[in-house]
Short mmCIF file of C-alpha atoms in Angstrom, two decimals:
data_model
loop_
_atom_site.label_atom_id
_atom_site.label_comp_id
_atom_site.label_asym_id
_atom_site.label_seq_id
_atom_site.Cartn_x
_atom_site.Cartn_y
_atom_site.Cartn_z
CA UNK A 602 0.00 0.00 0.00
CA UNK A 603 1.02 3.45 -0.50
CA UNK A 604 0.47 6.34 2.58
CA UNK A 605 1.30 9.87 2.49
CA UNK A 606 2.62 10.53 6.21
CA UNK A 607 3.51 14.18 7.13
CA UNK A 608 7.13 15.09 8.06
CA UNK A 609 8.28 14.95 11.59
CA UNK A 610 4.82 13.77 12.72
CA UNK A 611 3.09 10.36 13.43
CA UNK A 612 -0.12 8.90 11.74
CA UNK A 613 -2.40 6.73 12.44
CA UNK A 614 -3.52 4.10 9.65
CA UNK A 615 -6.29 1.39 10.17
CA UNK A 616 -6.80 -1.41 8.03
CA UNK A 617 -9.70 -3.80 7.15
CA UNK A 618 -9.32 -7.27 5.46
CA UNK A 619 -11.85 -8.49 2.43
CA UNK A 620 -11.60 -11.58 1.61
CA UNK A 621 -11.45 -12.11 -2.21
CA UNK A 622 -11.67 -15.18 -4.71
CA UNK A 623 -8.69 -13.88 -6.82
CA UNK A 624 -5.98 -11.20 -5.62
CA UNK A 625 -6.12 -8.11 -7.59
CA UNK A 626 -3.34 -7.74 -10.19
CA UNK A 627 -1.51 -5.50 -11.72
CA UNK A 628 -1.56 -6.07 -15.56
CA UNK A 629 1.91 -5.22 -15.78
CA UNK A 630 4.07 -7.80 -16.47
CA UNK A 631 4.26 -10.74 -18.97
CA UNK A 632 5.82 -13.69 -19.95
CA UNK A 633 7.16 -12.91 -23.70
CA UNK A 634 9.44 -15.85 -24.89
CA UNK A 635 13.18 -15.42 -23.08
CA UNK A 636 11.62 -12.23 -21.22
CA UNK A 637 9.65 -11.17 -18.24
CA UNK A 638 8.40 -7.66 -19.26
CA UNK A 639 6.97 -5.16 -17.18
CA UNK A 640 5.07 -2.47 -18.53
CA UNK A 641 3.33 0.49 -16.13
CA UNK A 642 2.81 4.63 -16.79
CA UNK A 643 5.75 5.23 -17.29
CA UNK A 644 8.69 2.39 -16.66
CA UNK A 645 9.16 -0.22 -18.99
CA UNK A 646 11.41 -3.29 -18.16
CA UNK A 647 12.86 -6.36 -19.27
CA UNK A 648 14.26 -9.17 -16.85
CA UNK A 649 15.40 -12.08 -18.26
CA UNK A 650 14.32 -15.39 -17.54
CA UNK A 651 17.55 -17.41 -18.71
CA UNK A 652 20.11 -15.21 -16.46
CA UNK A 653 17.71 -13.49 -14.04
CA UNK A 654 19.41 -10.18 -14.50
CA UNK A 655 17.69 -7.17 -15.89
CA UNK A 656 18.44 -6.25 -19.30
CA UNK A 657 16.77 -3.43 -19.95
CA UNK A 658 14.67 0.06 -17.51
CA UNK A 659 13.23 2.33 -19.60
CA UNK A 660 11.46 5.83 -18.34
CA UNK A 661 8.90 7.87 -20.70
CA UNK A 662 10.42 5.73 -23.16
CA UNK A 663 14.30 6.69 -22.80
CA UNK A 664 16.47 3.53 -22.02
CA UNK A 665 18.64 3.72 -18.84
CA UNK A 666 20.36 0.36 -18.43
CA UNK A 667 22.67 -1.89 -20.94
CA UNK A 668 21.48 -5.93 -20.73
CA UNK A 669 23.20 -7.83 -17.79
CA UNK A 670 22.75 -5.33 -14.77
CA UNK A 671 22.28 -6.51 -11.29
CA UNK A 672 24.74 -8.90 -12.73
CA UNK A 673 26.13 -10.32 -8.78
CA UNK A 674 30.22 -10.52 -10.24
CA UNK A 675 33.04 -12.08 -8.16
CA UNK A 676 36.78 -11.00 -8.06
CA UNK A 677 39.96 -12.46 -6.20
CA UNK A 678 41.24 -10.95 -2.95
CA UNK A 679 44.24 -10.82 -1.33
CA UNK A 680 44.75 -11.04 2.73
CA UNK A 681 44.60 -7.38 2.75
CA UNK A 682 41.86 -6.46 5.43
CA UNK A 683 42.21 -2.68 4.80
CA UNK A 684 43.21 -2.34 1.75
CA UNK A 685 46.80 -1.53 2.10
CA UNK A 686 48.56 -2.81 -1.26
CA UNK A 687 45.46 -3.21 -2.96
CA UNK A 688 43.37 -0.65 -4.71
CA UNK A 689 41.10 -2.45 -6.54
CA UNK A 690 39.58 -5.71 -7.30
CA UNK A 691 39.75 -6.37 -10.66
CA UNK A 692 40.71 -9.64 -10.98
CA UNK A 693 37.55 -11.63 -12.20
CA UNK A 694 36.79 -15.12 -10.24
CA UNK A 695 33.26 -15.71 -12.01
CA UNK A 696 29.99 -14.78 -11.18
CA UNK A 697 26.74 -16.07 -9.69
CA UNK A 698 24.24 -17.85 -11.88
CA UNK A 699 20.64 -18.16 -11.58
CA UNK A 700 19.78 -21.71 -10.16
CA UNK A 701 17.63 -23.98 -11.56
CA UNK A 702 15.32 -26.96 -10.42
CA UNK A 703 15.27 -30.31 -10.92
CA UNK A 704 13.27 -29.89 -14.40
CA UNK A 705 15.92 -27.99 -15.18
CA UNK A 706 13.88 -24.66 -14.84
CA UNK A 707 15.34 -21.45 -13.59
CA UNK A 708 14.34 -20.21 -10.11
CA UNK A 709 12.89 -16.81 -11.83
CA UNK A 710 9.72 -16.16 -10.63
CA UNK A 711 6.66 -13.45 -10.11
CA UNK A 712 6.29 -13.78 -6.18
CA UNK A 713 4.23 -10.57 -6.37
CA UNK A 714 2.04 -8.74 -8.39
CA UNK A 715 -0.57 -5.89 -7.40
CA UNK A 716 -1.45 -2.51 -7.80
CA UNK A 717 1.51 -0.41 -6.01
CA UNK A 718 4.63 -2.53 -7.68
CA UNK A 719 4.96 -6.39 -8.92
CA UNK A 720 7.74 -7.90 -7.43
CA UNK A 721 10.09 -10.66 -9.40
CA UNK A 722 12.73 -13.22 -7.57
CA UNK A 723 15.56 -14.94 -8.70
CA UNK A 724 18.06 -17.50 -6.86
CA UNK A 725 21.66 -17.37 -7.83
CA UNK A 726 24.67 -19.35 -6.49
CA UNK A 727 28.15 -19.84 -6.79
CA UNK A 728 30.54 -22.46 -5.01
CA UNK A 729 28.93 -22.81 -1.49
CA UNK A 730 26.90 -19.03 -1.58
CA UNK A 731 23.83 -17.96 -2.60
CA UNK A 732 22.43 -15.10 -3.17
CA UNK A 733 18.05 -14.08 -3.42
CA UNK A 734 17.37 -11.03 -5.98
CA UNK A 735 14.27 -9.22 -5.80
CA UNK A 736 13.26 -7.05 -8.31
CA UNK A 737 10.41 -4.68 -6.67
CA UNK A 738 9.01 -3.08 -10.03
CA UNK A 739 6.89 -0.17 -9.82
CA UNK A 740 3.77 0.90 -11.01
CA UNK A 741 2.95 4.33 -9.79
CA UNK A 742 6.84 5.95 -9.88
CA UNK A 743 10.10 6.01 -11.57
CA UNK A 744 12.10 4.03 -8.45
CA UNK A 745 12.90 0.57 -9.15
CA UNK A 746 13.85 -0.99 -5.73
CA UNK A 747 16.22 -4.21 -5.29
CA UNK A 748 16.53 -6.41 -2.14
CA UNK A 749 19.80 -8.81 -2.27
CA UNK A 750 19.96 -11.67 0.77
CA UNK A 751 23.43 -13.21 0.46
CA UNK A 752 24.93 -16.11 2.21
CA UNK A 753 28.61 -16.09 1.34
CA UNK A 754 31.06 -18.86 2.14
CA UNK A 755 33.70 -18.11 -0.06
CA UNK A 756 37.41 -17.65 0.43
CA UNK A 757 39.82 -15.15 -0.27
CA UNK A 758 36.78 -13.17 -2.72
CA UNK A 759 35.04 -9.94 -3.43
CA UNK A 760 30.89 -9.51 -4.57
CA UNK A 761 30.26 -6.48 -6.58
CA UNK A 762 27.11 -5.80 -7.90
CA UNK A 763 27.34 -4.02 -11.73
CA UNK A 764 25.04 -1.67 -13.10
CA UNK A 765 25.28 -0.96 -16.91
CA UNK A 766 24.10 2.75 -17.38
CA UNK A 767 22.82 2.87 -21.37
CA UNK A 768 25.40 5.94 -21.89
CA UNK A 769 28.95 6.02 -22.18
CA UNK A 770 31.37 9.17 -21.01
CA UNK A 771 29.39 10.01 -18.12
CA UNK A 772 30.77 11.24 -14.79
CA UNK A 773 30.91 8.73 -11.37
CA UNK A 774 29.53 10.45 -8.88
CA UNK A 775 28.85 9.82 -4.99
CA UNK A 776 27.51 11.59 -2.30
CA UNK A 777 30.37 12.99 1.04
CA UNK A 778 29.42 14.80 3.90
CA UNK A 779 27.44 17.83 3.02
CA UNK A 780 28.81 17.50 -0.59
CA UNK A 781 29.34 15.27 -4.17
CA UNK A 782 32.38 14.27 -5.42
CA UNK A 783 33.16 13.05 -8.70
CA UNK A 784 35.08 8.94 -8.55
CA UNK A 785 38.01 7.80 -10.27
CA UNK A 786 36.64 5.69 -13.96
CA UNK A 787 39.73 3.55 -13.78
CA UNK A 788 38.41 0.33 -11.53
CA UNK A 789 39.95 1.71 -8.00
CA UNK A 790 38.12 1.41 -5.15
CA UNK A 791 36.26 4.47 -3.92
CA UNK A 792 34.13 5.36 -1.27
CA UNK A 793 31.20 7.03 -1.14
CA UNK A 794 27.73 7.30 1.27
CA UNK A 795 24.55 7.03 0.52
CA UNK A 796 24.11 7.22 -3.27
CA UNK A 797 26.16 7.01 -6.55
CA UNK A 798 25.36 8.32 -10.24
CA UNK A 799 26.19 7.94 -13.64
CA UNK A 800 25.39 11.75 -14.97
CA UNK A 801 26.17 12.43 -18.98
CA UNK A 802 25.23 15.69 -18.51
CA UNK A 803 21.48 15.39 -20.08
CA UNK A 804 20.93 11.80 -18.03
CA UNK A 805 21.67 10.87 -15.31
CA UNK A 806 21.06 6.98 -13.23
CA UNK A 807 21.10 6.85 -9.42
CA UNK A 808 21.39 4.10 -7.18
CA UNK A 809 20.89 4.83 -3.48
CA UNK A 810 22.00 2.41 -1.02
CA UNK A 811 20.96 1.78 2.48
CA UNK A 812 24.40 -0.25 3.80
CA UNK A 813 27.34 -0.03 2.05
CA UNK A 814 30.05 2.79 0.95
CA UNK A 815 32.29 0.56 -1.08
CA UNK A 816 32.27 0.99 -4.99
CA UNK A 817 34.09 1.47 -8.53
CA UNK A 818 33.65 2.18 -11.90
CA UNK A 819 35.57 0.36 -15.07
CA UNK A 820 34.56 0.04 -18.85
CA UNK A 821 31.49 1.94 -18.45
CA UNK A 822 29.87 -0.30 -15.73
CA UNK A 823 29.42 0.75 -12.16
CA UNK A 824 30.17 -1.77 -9.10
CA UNK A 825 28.58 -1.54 -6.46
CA UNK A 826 30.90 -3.52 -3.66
CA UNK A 827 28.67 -5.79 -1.45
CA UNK A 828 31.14 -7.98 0.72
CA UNK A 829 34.99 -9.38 0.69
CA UNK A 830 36.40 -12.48 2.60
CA UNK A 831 39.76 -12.33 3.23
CA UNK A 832 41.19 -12.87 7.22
CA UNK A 833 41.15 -11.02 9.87
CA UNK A 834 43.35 -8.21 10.51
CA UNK A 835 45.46 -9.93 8.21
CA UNK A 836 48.19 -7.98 6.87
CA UNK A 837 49.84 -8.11 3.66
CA UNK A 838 53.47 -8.38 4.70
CA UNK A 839 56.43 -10.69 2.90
CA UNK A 840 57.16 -13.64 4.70
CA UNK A 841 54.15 -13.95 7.35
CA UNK A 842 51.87 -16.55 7.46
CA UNK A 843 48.18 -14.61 7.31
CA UNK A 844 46.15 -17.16 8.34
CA UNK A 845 47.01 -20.29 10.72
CA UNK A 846 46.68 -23.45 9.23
CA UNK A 847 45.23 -27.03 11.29
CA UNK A 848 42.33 -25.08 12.76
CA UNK A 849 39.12 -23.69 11.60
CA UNK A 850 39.12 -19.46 11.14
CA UNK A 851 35.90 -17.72 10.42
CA UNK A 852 37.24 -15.29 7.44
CA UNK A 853 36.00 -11.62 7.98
CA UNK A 854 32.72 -11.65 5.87
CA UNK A 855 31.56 -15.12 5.90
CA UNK A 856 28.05 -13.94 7.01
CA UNK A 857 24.35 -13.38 5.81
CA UNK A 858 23.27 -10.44 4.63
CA UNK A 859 20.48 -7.91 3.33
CA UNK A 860 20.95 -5.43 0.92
CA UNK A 861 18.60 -2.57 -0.62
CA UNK A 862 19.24 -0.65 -3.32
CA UNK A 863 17.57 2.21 -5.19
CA UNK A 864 17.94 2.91 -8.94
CA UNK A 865 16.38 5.97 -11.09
CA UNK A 866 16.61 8.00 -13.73
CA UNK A 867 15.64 10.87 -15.58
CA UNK A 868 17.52 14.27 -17.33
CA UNK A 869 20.42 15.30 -14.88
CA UNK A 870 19.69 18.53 -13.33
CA UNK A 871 16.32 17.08 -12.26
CA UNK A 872 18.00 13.86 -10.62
CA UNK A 873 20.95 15.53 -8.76
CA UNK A 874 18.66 17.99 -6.97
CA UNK A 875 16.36 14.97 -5.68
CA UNK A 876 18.66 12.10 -5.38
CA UNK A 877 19.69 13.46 -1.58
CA UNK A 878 16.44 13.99 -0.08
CA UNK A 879 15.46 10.34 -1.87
CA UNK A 880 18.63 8.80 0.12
CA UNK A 881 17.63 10.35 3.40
CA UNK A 882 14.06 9.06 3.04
CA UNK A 883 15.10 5.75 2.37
CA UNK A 884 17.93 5.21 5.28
CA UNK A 885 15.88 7.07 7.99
CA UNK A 886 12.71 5.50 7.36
CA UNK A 887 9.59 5.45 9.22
CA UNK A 888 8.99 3.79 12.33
CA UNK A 889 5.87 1.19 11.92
CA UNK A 890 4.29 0.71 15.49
CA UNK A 891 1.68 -2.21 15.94
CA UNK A 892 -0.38 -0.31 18.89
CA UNK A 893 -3.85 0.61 19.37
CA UNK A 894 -4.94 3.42 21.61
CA UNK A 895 -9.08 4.07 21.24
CA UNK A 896 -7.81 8.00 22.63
CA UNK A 897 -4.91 8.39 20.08
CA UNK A 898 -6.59 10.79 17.56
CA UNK A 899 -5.41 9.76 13.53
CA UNK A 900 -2.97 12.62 12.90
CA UNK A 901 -0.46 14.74 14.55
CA UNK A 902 0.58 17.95 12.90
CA UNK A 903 4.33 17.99 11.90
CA UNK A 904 7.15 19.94 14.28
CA UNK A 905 8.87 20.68 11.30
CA UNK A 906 8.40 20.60 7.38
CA UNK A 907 10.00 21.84 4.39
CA UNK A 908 7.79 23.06 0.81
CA UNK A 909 10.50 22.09 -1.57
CA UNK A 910 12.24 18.48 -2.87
CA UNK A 911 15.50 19.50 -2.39
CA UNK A 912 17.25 21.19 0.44
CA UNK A 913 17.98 18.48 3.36
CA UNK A 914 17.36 18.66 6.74
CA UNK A 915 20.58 17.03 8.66
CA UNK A 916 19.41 17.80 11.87
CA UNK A 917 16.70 18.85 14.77
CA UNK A 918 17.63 18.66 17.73
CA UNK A 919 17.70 20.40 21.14
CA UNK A 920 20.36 23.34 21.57
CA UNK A 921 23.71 22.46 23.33
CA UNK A 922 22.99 25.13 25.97
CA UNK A 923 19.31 24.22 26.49
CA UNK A 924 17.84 27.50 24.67
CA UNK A 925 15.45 26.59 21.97
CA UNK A 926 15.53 23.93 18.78
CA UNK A 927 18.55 24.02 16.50
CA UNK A 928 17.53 22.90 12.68
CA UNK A 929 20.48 22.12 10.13
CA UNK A 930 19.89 22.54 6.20
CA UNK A 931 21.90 21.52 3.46
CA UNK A 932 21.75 21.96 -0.35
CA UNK A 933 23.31 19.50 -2.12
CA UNK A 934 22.84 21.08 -5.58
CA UNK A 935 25.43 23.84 -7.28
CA UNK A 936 22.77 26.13 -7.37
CA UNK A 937 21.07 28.80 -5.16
CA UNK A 938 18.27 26.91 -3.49
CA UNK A 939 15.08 29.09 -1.59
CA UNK A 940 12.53 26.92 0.62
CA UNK A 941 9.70 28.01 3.27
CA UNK A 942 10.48 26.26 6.21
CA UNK A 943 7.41 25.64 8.86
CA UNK A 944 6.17 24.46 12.16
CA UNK A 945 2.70 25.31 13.43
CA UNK A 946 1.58 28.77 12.23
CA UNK A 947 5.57 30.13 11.32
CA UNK A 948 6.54 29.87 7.97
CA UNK A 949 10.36 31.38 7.13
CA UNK A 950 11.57 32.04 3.99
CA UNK A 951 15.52 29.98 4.21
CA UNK A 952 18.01 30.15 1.16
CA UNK A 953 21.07 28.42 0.50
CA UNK A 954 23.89 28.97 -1.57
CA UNK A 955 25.44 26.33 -3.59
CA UNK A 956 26.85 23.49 -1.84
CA UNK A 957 25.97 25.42 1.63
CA UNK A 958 25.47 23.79 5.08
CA UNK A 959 23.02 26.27 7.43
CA UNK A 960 22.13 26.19 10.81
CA UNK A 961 19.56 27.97 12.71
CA UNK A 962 18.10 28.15 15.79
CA UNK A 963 14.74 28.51 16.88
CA UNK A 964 12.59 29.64 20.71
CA UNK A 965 9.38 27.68 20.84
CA UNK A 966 6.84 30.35 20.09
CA UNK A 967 8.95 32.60 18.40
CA UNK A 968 8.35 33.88 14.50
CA UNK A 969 11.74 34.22 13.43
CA UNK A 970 15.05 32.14 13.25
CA UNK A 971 18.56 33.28 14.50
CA UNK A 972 21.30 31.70 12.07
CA UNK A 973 24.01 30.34 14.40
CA UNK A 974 27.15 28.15 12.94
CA UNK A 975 27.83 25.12 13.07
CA UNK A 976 29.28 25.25 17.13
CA UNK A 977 25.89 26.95 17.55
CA UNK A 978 26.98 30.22 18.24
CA UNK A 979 25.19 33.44 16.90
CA UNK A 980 26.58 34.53 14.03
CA UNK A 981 26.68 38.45 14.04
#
């Protein structure tokens, strides 16, 4: 289901069950010969049933994605736990293919299919790991979501996940503290937070991610680094033995784990200015509380809310020195931003220069803002 909830507030949603002879369905997606195809307002897609990787994410008809992304790729590693001699991982050790049962079918599958999105899983493996790909397709927006649940029991490897933007000379971007920086295109490792883009200047595809930092970029192809195996504080020195020998070790990522991932696109200018807010939404979601309370009344008016999509709000908290509410804002954009910023009746006009971080601070009651800097002092 989709809910509008109001910023900084909580609401109160009540549900009712019908019960039906047939689920409702989307209409969206169909089986056409090697394909899955998905087809809504505005996103067309094409998944393929012999790989189970999707080869093709097209918006109001403009195609974003070469075949083979979400391709799950493996590389060697080294015992190197930080990354001290080794700078990237570009040494290819396979990748994981889609499993199939014992008809021989491949476990590629519609596991969900309704109004709000149709959701599409596929098993992979490789040596002793698997990994569970859900494609969550939509069919009221742009945002294609993917969940990845990995089991990994390899040695001495790397998982990347690629992404094949449909345009070539683009620039890597990905998001720093209060800023964007543009990534080496040469296969070195990079680091970046919450979201990385492939901008041509008139396109642009983002991929938000909710747990990782680790990426690179090679041949056209982003990575999107998802786990690596090698020891324990091992380090890479001549002569020392890395890992004992005669006893069982538990290598440093031999774990389970859940990954989300958030891909877009649309013309550049457009993208960069939401892509920000879009990763904040999506790794400080929502609390969902299962409680009843026959007194609670169904909405609470927000503390805090801002008109616009793109300047951020980093921060609300109480003041260091106990006097009044300090708010942070940041525009993450290279142009002037203006926004009305609001709680209860007060509405203040806020602007932001490019790149800018802004904080202000606020008496309950009052109907204006004091800017203060970042150590919260006044700033005269």
């Amino acid at each position: 289901f989709r809910a509008r909830v109001k910023p900084m507030s909580m609401e109160r949603l009540e549900f009712t069950y019908q019960v039906l002879e047939q689920p409702p369905s989307s209409g969206a997606i169909e089986e056409d010969g090697e394909f899955l195809r998905f087809s809504s307002g505005r996103v067309e897609a094409a998944i393929n049933r012999r790989t189970g990787l999707l080869d093709s994410y097209r918006i109001d008809g403009t195609e974003y994605l070469r075949p083979g992304s979400f391709l799950p790729a493996v590389f060697e590693d080294i015992h190197d736990t930080w990354g001290m001699t080794l700078q990237k991982y570009d040494v290819p050790a396979g990748c994981f293919h889609l499993r199939r049962d014992g008809q021989g079918n491949p476990l590629l599958r519609v596991i969900e299919d309704g109004p709000v999105r149709v959701v599409v899983e596929g098993v992979f493996e490789y040596g002793r790991s698997e990994l569970v790909l859900r494609y969550k397709l939509p069919c009221l927006d742009t945002e294609l979501e993917t969940e990845a649940f990995l089991q990994f029991a390899e040695d001495l490897k790397v998982v990347k996940l690629a992404v094949r933007p449909a345009f070539s000379g683009f620039r890597f971007l990905g998001e720093t503290a209060f800023g964007v920086e543009e990534l080496a295109c040469d296969g070195q490792e990079e680091v970046a937070q919450k979201w990385l883009a492939a901008d041509s200047g008139e396109r642009c595809l983002t991929l938000i991610n909710d747990s990782v930092y680790g990426s690179s970029c090679s041949s056209g192809t982003l990575y999107q680094t998802l786990i690596k195996s090698c020891g324990y504080s091992a380090h890479p020195m001549p002569g020392r033995t890395h890992v004992l020998s005669g006893r069982y070790l538990q290598n440093s990522d031999h774990t389970c784990v859940t990954y989300r991932f958030f891909l877009n696109g649309g013309e550049s200018g457009q993208r960069l200015a939401a892509v920000s807010r879009e990763a904040q939404i999506r790794c400080e979601e929502p609390a969902l509380l299962a409680c009843f309370s026959g007194n609670c009344p169904n909405s609470r008016e927000s503390f805090w809310s801002l008109d616009g999509d793109c300047l951020v709000c980093s921060a609300v908290k109480a003041a260091c020195d106990g006097e009044g509410w300090i708010l942070r804002l940041f525009n993450p954009t290279g142009e002037p931003q203006k926004d009305l910023l609001r709680t209860g009746d007060f509405a203040f006009p806020v602007s932001a220069a490019p790149w800018e971080v802004k904080t202000f601070r606020w008496q309950p009651g009052a109907n204006h803002l004091e800017e203060d800097s970042l150590l919260e002092q006044p700033i005269e």
